[in-house]
Coordinates of C-alpha atoms in Angstrom, one line a residue:
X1194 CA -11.4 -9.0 -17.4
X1195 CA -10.0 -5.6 -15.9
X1196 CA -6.8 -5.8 -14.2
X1197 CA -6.1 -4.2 -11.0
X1198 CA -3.0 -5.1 -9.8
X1199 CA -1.3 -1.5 -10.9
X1200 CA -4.2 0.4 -8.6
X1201 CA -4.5 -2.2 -5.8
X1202 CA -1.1 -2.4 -3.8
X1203 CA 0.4 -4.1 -1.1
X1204 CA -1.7 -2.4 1.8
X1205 CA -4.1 0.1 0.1
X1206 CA -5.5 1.2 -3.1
X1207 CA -3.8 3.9 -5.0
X1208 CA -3.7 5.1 -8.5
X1209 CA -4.5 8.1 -10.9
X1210 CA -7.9 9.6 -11.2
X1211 CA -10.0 8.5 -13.3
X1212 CA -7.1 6.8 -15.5
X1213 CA -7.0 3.5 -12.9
X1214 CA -9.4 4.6 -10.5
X1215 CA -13.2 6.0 -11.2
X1216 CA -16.8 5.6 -10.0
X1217 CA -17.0 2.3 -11.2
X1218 CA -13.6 0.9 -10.2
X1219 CA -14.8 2.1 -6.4
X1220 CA -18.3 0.7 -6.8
X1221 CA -16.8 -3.1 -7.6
X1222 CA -14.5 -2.5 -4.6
X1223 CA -17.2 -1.4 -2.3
X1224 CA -19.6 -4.7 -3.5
X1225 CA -16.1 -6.9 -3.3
X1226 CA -14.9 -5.4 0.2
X1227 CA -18.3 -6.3 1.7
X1228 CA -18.4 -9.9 -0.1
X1229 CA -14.7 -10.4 1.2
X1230 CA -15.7 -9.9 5.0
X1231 CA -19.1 -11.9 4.9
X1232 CA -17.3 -14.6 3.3
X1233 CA -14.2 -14.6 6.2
X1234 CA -17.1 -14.3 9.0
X1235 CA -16.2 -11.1 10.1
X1236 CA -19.8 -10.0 9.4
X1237 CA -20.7 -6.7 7.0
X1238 CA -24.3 -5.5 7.8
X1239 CA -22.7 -1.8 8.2
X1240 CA -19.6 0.2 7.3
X1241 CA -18.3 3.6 7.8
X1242 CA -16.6 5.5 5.0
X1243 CA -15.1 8.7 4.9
X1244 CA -12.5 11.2 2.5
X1245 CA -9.8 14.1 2.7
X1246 CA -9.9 17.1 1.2
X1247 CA -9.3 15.3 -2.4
X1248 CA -11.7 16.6 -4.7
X1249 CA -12.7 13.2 -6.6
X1250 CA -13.0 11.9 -3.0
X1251 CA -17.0 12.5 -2.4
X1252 CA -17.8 11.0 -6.0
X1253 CA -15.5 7.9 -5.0
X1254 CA -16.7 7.4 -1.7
X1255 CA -20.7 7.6 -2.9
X1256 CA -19.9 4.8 -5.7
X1257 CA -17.8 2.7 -3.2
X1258 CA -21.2 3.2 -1.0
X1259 CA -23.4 1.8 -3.3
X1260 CA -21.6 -1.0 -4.1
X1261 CA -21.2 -1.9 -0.4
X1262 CA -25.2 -1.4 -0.3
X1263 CA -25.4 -3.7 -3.5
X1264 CA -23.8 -6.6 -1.1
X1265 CA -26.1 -6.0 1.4
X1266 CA -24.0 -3.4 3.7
X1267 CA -25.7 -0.1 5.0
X1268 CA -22.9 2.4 5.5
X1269 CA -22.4 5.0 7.9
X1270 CA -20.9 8.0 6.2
X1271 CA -18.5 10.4 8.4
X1272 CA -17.5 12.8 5.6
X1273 CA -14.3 14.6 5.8
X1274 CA -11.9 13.2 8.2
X1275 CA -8.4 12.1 9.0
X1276 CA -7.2 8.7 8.0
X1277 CA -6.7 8.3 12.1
X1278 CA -10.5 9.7 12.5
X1279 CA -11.6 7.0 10.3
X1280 CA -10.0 4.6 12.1
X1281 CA -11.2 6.3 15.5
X1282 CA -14.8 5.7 13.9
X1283 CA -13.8 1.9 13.0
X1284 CA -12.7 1.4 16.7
X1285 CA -15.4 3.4 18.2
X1286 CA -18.3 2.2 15.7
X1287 CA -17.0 -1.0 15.7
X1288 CA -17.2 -1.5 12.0
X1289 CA -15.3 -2.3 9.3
X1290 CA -14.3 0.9 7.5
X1291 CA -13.0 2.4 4.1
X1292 CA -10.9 5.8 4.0
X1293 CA -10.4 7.8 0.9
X1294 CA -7.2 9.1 0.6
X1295 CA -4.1 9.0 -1.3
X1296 CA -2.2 10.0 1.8
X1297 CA 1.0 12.4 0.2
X1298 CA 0.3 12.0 -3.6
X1299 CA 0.2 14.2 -5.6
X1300 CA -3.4 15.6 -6.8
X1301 CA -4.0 13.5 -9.7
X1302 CA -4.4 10.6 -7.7
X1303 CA -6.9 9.1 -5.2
X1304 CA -7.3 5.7 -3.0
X1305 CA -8.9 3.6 -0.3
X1306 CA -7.5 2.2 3.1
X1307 CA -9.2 -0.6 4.3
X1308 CA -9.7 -2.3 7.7
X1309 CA -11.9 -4.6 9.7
X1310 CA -13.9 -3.4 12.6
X1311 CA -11.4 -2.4 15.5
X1312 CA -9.1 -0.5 12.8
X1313 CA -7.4 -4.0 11.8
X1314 CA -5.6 -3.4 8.5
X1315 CA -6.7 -5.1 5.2
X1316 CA -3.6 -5.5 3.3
X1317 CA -2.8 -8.3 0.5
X1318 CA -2.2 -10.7 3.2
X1319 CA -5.4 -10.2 5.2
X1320 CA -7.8 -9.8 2.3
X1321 CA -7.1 -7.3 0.0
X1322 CA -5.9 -9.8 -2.8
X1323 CA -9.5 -11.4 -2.5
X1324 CA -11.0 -7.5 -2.5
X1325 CA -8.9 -7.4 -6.3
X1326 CA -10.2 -10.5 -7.5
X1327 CA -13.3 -10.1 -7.1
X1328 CA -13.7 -6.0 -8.0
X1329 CA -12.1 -7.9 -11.5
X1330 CA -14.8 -10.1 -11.7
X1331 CA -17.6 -7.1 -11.0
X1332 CA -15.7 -5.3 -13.3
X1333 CA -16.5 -7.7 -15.8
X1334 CA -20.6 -7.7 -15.7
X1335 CA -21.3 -5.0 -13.0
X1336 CA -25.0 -4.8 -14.3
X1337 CA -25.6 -8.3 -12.8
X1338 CA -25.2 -7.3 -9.0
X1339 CA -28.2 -5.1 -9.4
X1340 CA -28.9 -2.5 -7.2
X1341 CA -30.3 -2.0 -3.8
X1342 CA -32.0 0.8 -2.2
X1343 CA -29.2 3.7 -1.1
X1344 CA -28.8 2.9 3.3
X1345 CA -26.4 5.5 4.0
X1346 CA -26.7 7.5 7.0
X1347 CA -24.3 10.5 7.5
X1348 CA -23.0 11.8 11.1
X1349 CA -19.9 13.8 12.3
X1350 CA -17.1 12.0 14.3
X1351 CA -14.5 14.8 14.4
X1352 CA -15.9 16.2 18.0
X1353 CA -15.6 12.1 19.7
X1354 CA -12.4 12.0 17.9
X1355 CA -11.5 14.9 19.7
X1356 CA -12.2 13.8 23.4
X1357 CA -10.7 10.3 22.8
X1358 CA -7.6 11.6 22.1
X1359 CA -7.7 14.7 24.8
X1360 CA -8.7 11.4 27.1
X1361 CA -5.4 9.7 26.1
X1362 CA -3.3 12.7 26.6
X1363 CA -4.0 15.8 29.0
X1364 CA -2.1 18.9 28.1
X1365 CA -4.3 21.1 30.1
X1366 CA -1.5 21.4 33.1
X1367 CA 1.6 21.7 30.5
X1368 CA 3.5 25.4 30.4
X1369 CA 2.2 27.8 27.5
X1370 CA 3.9 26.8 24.1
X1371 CA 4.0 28.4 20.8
X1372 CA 3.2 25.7 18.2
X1373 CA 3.5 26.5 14.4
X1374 CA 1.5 23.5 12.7
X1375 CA 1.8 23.1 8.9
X1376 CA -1.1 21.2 7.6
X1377 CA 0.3 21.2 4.0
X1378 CA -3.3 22.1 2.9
X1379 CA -4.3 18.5 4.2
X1380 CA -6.9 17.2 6.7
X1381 CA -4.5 18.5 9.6
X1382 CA -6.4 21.7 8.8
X1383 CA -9.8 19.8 9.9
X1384 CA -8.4 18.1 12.7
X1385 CA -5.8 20.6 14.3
X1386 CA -8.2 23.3 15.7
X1387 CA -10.6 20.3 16.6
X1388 CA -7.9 18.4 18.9
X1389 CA -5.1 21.4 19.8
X1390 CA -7.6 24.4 19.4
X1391 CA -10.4 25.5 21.1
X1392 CA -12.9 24.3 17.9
X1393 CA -14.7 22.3 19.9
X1394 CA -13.6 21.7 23.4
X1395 CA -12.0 23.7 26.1
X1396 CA -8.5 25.8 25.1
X1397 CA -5.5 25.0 26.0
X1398 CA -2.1 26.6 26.8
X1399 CA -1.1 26.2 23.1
X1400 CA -0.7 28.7 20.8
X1401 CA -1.4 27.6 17.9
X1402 CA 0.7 29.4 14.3
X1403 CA -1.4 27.6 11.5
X1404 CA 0.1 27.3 8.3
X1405 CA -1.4 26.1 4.9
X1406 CA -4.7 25.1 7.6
X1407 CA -6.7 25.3 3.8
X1408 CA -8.1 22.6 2.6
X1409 CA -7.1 21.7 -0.7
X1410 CA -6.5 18.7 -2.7
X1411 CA -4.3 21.0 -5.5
X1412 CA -1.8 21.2 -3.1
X1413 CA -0.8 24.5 -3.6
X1414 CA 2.0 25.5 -1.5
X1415 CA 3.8 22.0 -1.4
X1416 CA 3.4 18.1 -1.1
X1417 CA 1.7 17.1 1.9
X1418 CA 5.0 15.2 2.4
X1419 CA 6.8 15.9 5.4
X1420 CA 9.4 13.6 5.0
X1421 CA 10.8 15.3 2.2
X1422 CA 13.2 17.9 3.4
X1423 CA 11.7 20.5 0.7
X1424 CA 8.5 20.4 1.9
X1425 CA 9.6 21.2 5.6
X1426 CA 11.6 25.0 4.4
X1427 CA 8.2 26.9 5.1
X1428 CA 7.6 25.2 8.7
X1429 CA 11.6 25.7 9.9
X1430 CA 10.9 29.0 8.4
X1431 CA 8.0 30.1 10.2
X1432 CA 9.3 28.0 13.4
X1433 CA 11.8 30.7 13.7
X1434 CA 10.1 33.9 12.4
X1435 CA 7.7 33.3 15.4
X1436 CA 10.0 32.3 17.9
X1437 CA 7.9 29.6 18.8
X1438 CA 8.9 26.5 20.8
X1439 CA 7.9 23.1 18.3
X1440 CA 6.9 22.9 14.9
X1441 CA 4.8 20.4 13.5
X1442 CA 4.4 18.9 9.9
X1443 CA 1.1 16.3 8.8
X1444 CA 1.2 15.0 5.5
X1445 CA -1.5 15.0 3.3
X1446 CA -4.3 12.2 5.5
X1447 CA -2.7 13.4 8.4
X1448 CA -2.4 10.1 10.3
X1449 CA 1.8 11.0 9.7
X1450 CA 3.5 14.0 11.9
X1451 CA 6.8 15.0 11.7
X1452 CA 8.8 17.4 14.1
X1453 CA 10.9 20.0 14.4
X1454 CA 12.7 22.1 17.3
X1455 CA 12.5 25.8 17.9
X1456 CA 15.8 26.3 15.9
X1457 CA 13.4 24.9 12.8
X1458 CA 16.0 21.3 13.1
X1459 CA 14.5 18.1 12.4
X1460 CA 13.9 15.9 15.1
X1461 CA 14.3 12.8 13.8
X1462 CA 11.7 9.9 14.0
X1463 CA 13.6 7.7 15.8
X1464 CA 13.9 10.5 18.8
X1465 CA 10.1 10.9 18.7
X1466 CA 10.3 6.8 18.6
X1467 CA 11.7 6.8 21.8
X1468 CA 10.8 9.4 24.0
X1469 CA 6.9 8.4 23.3
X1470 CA 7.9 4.6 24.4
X1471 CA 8.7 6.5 27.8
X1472 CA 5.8 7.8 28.6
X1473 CA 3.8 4.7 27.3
X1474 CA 5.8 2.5 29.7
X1475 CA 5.3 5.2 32.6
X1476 CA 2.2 4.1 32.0
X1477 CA 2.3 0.7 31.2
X1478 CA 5.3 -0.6 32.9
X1479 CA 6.9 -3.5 31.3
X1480 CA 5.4 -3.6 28.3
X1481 CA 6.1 -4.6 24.8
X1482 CA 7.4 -2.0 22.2
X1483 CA 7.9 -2.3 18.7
X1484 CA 10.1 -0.2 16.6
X1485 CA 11.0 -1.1 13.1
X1486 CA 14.7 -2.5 12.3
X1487 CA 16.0 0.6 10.9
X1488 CA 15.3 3.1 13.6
X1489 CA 18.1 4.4 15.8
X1490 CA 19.8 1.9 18.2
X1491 CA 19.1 4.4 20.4
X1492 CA 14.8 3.1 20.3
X1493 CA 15.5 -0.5 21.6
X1494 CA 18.1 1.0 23.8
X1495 CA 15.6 3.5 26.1
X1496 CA 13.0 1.3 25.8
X1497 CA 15.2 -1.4 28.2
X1498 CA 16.2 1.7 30.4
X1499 CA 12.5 2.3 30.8
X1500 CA 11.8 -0.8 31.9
X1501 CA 10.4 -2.3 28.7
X1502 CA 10.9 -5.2 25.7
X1503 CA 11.9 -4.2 22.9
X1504 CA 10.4 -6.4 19.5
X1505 CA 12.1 -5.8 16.3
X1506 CA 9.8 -5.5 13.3
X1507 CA 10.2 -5.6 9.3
X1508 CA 9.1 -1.8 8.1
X1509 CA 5.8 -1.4 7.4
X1510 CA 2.5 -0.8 8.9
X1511 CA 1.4 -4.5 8.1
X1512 CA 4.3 -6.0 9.5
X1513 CA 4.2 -3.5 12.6
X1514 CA 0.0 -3.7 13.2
X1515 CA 1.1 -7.6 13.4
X1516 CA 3.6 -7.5 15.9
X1517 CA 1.9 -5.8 18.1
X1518 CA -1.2 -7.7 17.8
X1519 CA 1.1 -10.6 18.3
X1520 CA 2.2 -9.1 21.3
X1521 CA 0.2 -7.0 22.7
X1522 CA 2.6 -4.2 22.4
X1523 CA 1.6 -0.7 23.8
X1524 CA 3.2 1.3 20.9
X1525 CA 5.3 0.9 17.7
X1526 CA 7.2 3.6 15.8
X1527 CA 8.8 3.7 12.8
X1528 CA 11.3 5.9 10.8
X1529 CA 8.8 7.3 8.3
X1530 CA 7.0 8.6 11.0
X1531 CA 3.7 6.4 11.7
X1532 CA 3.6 5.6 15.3
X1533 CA 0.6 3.2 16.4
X1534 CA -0.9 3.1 20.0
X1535 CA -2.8 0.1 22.0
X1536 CA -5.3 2.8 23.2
X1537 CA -5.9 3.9 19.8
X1538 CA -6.9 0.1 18.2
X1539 CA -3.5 -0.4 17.4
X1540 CA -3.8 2.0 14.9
X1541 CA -1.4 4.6 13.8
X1542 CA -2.2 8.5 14.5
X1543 CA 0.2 11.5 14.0
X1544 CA -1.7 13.3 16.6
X1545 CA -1.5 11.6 19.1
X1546 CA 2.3 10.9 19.0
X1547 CA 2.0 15.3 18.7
X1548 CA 0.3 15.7 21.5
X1549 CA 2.8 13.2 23.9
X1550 CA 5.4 15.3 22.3
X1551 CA 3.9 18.0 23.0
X1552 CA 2.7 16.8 27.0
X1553 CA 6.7 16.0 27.1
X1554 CA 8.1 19.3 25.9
X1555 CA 5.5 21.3 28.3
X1556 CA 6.3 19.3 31.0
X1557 CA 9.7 20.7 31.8
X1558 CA 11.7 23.9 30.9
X1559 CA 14.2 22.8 28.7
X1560 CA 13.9 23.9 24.2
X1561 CA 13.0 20.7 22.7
X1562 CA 16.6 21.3 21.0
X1563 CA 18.0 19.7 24.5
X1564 CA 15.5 17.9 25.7
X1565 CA 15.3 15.4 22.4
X1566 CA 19.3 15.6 22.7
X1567 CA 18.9 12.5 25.3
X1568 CA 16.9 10.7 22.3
X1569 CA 19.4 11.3 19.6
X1570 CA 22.3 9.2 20.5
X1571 CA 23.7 8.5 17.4
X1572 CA 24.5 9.8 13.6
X1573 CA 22.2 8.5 11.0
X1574 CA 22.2 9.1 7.2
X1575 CA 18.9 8.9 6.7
X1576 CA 17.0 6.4 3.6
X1577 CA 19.1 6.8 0.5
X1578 CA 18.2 5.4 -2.4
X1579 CA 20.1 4.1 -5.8
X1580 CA 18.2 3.1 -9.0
X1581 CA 20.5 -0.4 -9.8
X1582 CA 19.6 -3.0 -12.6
X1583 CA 20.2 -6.2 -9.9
X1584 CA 19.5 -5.3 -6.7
X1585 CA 20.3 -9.4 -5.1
X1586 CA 23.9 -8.8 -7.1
X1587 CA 24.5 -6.0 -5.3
X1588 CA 23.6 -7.1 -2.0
X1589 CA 25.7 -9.5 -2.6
X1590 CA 28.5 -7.6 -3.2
X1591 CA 28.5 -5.8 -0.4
X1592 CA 28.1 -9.0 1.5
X1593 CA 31.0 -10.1 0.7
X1594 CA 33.1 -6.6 1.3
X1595 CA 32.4 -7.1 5.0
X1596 CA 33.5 -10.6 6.1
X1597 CA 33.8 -9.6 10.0
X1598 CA 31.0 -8.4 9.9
X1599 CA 27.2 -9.8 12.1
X1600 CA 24.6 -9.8 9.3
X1601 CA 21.1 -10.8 9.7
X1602 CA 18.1 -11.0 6.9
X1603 CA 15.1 -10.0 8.5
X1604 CA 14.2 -7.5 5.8
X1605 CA 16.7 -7.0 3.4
X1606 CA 20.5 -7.1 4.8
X1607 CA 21.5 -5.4 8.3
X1608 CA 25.1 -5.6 8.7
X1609 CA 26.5 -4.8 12.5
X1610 CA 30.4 -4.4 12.6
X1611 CA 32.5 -4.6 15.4
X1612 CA 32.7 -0.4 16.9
X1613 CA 29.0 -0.3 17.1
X1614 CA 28.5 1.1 13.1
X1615 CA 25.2 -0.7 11.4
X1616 CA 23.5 -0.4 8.0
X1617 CA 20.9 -1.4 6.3
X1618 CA 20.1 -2.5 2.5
X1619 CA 16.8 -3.5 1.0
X1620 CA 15.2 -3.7 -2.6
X1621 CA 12.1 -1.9 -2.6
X1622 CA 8.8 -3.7 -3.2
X1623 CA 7.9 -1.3 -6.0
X1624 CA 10.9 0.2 -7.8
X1625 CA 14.4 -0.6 -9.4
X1626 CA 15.5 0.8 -6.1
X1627 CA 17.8 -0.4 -3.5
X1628 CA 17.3 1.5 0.0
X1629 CA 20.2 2.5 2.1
X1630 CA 20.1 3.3 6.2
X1631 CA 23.5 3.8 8.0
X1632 CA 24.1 4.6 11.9
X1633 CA 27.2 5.1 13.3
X1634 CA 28.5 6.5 16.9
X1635 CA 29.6 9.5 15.0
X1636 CA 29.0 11.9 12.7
X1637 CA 32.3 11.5 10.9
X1638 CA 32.3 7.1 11.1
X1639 CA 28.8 7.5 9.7
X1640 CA 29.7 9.2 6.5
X1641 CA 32.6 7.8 5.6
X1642 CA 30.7 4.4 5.8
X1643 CA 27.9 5.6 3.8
X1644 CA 30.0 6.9 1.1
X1645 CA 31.7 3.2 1.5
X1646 CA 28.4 1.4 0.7
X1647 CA 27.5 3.7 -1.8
X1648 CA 30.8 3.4 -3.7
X1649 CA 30.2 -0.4 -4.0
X1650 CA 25.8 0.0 -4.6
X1651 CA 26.8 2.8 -7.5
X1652 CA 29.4 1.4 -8.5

């Protein structure tokens, strides 16, 4: 029997084309996908499907149609779109859905992101273990399902995409800004001119400096990975050649943004974290917010001053789609630059966190350099990471050089000491890795205990 555990992970499906991922691989998961659903009553007479810019993506996504129409499942076929527009169509449709991507890998590779109608995420938890066993079993005698007669029916999205989030956002009455957008030859390119431009509906008083707006699954000019530093030199560049007022960086599905000021500085994650809680709980005062346990303190502490609860999550998207389920939260951010919305299925979209940014910065006459100042309270290091042999010994270790200290285990080891200095350790799921996150009140208190940890995780 084929195994699939090296191509199916924790949330999604991703692996090397056509090494651990091919026609066939996708036609078992579309026929297992389908049987999963039907068999947890959630109902699979239709799904929608679409792809990035990826060039195996079209091939893939036909296969994983016909296996959804050999269980049964007609399937409503968007095309090229955003991870976020497939989950718009999910939410809209309401239907289950499957999106081809592999998000900020690099070209060799391809994937699927599952979900239930309403955008709910399928991850190992919620189904996608079943989805593996089963492809296995396909795998093993795929003739036997037979085929059915191809029920596909294609339509375009992108324009209703467009007006749901121009509904959730208006920047029509904002000041004139110079924007300088690099799509890193990703589906940004598609949706950018569709939701900021004039594409499709009325302009606005954005000017828009594309960059890298070509689509191509090569990746030619860089990774469509913003949180890399390297692949955010051309944007600071161009931010500043252009004197414009923001940039903005999608990665490669474009359901990620990341942000920089009109000096071509970062602005981290955390700041956009926060200052989009504030204008949620303008409108939703009270609310629940969720931000992930290593964002700035800074997060938890505006959303109080703006009148709302903070929830701490564990990162990732399953843990944070959860909570907020759980809670009914109005938004969640976290520091790898997902951000997820009540008004948008719970689901996460890098525009529209870009376009509140954007609503923000036009809103007033301050550079966004002094305007996210009030958002970026604190010094933090970043996620650094160290390859060790035994990553519980070392946690350990480091345990035990802070006895003062408050610790607690939600995910990994957060270690709060007494003048307001935190960090956070945790093993990656994946890799020989342990991950490290310090904050401190200053720049200076923050390196010196980075280099502190380090010394002990290296050592």
């Amino acid at each position: 029997m084929t195994d699939l555990s090296q191509l199916v992970k924790a949330y999604d499906v991703r692996g090397v084309v056509p090494d651990q991922l091919d026609e066939t691989v996708a036609r078992a998961l579309g026929t297992a996908f389908v049987e999963m659903l039907r068999e947890a009553g959630d109902g699979a007479e239709k799904i929608v499907i679409g792809h990035d810019m990826r060039e195996t993506g079209p091939a893939l996504a036909a296969a994983f149609a016909k296996g959804a129409n050999s269980a049964g499942a007609a399937v409503v076929h968007i095309g090229l779109a955003s991870t976020d527009e497939l989950y718009y169509a999910s939410g809209a449709l309401g239907l289950p859905g499957a999106m081809f991507t592999a998000s900020h890998n690099p070209a060799q590779y391809n994937g699927i992101k599952l979900c239930r109608a309403g955008a709910r995420p399928v991850g190992q938890d919620s189904g996608l273990a079943i989805v593996r066993m089963r492809a296995e079993e396909l795998l093993g005698d795929l003739d036997a399902v037979g085929e059915m007669p191809p029920r596909v029916e294609h339509i375009g999205l992108l324009d209703g995409y467009a007006q749901h989030l121009r509904s959730l956002v208006d920047l029509s009455g904002i000041r004139p800004l110079k924007v300088v957008v690099d799509a890193g030859n990703g589906m940004g390119g598609y949706t950018v001119p569709a939701v900021l431009g004039d594409q499709l509906l009325a302009p606005l008083p954005l000017e828009i400096v594309p960059m890298y707006f070509e689509l191509d699954g090569s990746f030619p000019n860089h990774e469509a990975n913003p949180l890399d530093p390297a692949n955010l030199v051309d944007l600071q560049a161009a931010v500043r050649e252009h004197g414009a007022d923001i940039g903005l960086a999608f990665d490669g599905d474009a359901d990620r943004c990341f942000v920089v000021d009109e000096n071509g500085d970062p602005v981290s994650p955390s700041a956009i974290t926060a200052l989009v809680a504030r204008r949620e709980l303008a409108k939703y005062p009270g609310a629940t917010v969720i931000h992930n346990l290593i964002t700035s303190a800074a997060v938890p502490e505006i959303i109080k001053e703006s009148g709302g609860q903070p929830v701490r999550s564990r990162v990732g998207h399953s843990f944070i789609k959860a909570e907020m389920a759980r809670t009914n939260a109005i938004f969640g951010g976290e520091h790898s630059a997902h951000y997820y919305f009540r008004d948008f299925w719970f689901a996460d979209t890098g525009m529209l966190a870009a376009m509140h940014v954007l609503a923000a910065l036009g809103g007033q006459d301050e550079p966004l350099s002094r305007f996210a100042a009030e958002y970026e309270r604190y010094s933090a290091s970043g996620e650094i990471n160290s390859t060790v042999a035994d990553a519980p010994a070392k946690i350990a270790e480091v345990r035990a050089a802070y006895p003062d200290a408050t610790f607690d285990d939600l995910d990994g080891m957060t270690v709060h000491l007494a003048d307001g200095a935190w960090f956070n350790l945790r093993a990656s799921n994946t890799e020989p890795l342990l991950r490290l996150n310090v904050e401190a009140p200053k720049p200076d208190r923050m390196a010196a205990l980075r280099d502190e940890v380090l010394a002990i995780v290296r050592g």
